[in-house]
Every structure is written in structure tokens, then in C-alpha cells.
Coordinates of C-alpha atoms in Angstrom, one line a residue:
X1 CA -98.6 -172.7 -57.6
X2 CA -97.6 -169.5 -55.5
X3 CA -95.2 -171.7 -53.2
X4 CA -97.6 -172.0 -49.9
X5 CA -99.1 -175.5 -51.0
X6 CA -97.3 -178.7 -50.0
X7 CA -97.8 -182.4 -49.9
X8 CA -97.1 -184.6 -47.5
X9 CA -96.7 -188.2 -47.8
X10 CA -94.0 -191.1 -47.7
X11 CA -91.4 -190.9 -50.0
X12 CA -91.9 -193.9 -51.7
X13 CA -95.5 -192.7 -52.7
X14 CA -94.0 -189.8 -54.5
X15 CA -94.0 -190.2 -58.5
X16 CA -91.1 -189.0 -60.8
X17 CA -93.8 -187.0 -62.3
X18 CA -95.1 -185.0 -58.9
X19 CA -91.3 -184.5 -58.2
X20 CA -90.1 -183.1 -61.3
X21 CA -93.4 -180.8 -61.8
X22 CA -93.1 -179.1 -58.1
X23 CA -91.9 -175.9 -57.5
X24 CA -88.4 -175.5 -55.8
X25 CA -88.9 -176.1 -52.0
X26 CA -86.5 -172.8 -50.7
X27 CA -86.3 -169.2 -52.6
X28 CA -82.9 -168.5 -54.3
X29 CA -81.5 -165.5 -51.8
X30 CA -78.7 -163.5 -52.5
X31 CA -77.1 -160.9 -50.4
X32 CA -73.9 -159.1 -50.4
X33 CA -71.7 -160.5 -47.8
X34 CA -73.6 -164.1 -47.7
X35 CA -71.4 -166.7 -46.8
X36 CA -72.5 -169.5 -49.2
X37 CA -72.0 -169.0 -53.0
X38 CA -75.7 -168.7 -54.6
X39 CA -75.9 -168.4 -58.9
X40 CA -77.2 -170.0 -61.4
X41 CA -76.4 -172.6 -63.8
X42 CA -77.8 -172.9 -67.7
X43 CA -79.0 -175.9 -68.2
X44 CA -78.8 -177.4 -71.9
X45 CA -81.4 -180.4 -70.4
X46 CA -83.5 -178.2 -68.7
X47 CA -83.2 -175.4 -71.4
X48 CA -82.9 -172.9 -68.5
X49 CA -81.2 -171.9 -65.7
X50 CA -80.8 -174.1 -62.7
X51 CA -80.1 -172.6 -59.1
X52 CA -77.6 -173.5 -56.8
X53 CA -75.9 -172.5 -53.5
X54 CA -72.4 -173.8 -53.2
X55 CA -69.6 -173.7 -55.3
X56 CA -69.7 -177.6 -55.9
X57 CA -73.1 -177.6 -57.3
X58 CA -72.2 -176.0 -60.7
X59 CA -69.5 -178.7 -61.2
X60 CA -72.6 -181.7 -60.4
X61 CA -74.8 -179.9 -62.7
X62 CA -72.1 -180.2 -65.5
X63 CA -71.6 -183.3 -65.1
X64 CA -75.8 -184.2 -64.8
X65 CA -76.4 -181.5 -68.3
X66 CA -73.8 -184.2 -70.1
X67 CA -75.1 -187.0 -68.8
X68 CA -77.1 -189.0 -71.5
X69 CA -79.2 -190.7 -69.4
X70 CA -80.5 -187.5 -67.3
X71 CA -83.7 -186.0 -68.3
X72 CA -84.5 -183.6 -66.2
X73 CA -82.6 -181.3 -63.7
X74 CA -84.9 -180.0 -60.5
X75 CA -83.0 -177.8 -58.1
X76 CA -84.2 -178.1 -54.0
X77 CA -87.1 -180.3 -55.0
X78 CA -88.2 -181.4 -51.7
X79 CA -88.2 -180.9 -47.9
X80 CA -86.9 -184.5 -46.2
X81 CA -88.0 -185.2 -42.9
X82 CA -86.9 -187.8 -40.8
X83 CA -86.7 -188.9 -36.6
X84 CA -83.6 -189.7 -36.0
X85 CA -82.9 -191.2 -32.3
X86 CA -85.8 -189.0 -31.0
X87 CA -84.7 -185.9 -32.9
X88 CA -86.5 -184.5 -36.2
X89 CA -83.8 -183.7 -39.0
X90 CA -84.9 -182.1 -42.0
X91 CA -83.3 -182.0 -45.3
X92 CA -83.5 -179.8 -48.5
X93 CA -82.0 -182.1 -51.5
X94 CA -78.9 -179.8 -53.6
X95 CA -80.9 -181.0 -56.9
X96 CA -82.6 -184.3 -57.8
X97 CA -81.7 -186.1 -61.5
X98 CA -84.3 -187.7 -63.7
X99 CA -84.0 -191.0 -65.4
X100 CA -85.2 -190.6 -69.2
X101 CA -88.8 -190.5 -69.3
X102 CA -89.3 -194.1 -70.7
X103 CA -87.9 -195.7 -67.5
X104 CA -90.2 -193.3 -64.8
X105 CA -93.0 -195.8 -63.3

């Protein structure tokens, strides 16, 4: 996929599967001066390196890489969009956590 083809649909007709196989929703930018904190994290689930953009997000991935019962580790793995009161808020998602494969419906 080269990044320009999406799908849109409710989120509770999204399977595991389609979210853990789709590319990562934003590019990983990194600039000197850049006010957020952009690296990457290696991942011992994912058996490479996960992006992130804060200095929190390393310490979550930690914790998810240990964590026996996550199976898969998928940084910015969807675009969220929502009306709230009459306004559109969207949402990019730090990373999203898979159950072990033998529990995804």
C-alpha cells in the first residue's frame, strides 16, 4: 500500500485483522528544533521498531513488549472521527494493543 488508500467504515465493523495489517495513518517526521519528542522504540513483540512521538510513549510500549497477553504492537493505526456537539474532532490513536491471536473474532 503506498499510504493514499483508506477505508472508511464504523468502527465496530473494523476486524483485529484489517487493523493490525494497515499501514501507520501519519509519517514519522523529525526535525531539528520540533517541539514533540519523535524516536523509535524496538519492539521484542513486534521484532522491529515501533514509532512514537512523545516522551511517554516509550514507557507504554515497555510496558505493552512485556505484557504476555499483547500480540501485536501497531503505532497510529487509525484516523478517529467523531461530531461532537456540531463540531468534527478527529483523532490519531498513540498505538493500538492486540489481544493474542486466539481471542481476535
Amino acid at each position: 500500500m503506498d499510504g493514499s488508500a483508506f477505508a472508511e467504515c464504523a468502527f465496530s465493523e473494523v476486524s483485529l485483522s484489517d487493523l493490525f495489517d494497515a499501514a501507520r495513518w501519519r509519517m514519522f517526521r523529525w526535525y531539528l528544533g520540533q517541539k514533540h519528542h519523535s524516536g523509535s522504540f524496538w519492539s521484542a513483540t513486534e521484532q522491529a521498531p515501533v514509532i512514537h512521538e512523545s516522551r511517554l510513549e516509550p514507557a507504554r510500549l515497555l510496558f505493552a513488549d512485556f505484557d504476555p497477553a499483547v500480540s501485536r504492537i501497531v503505532a497510529q493505526p487509525f484516523l478517529m472521527t467523531a461530531n461532537v456537539d456540531g463540531a468534527v474532532r478527529k483523532h490519531i490513536s498513540d498505538s493500538c494493543f492486540a489481544p493474542p491471536r486466539a481471542r481476535w473474532s
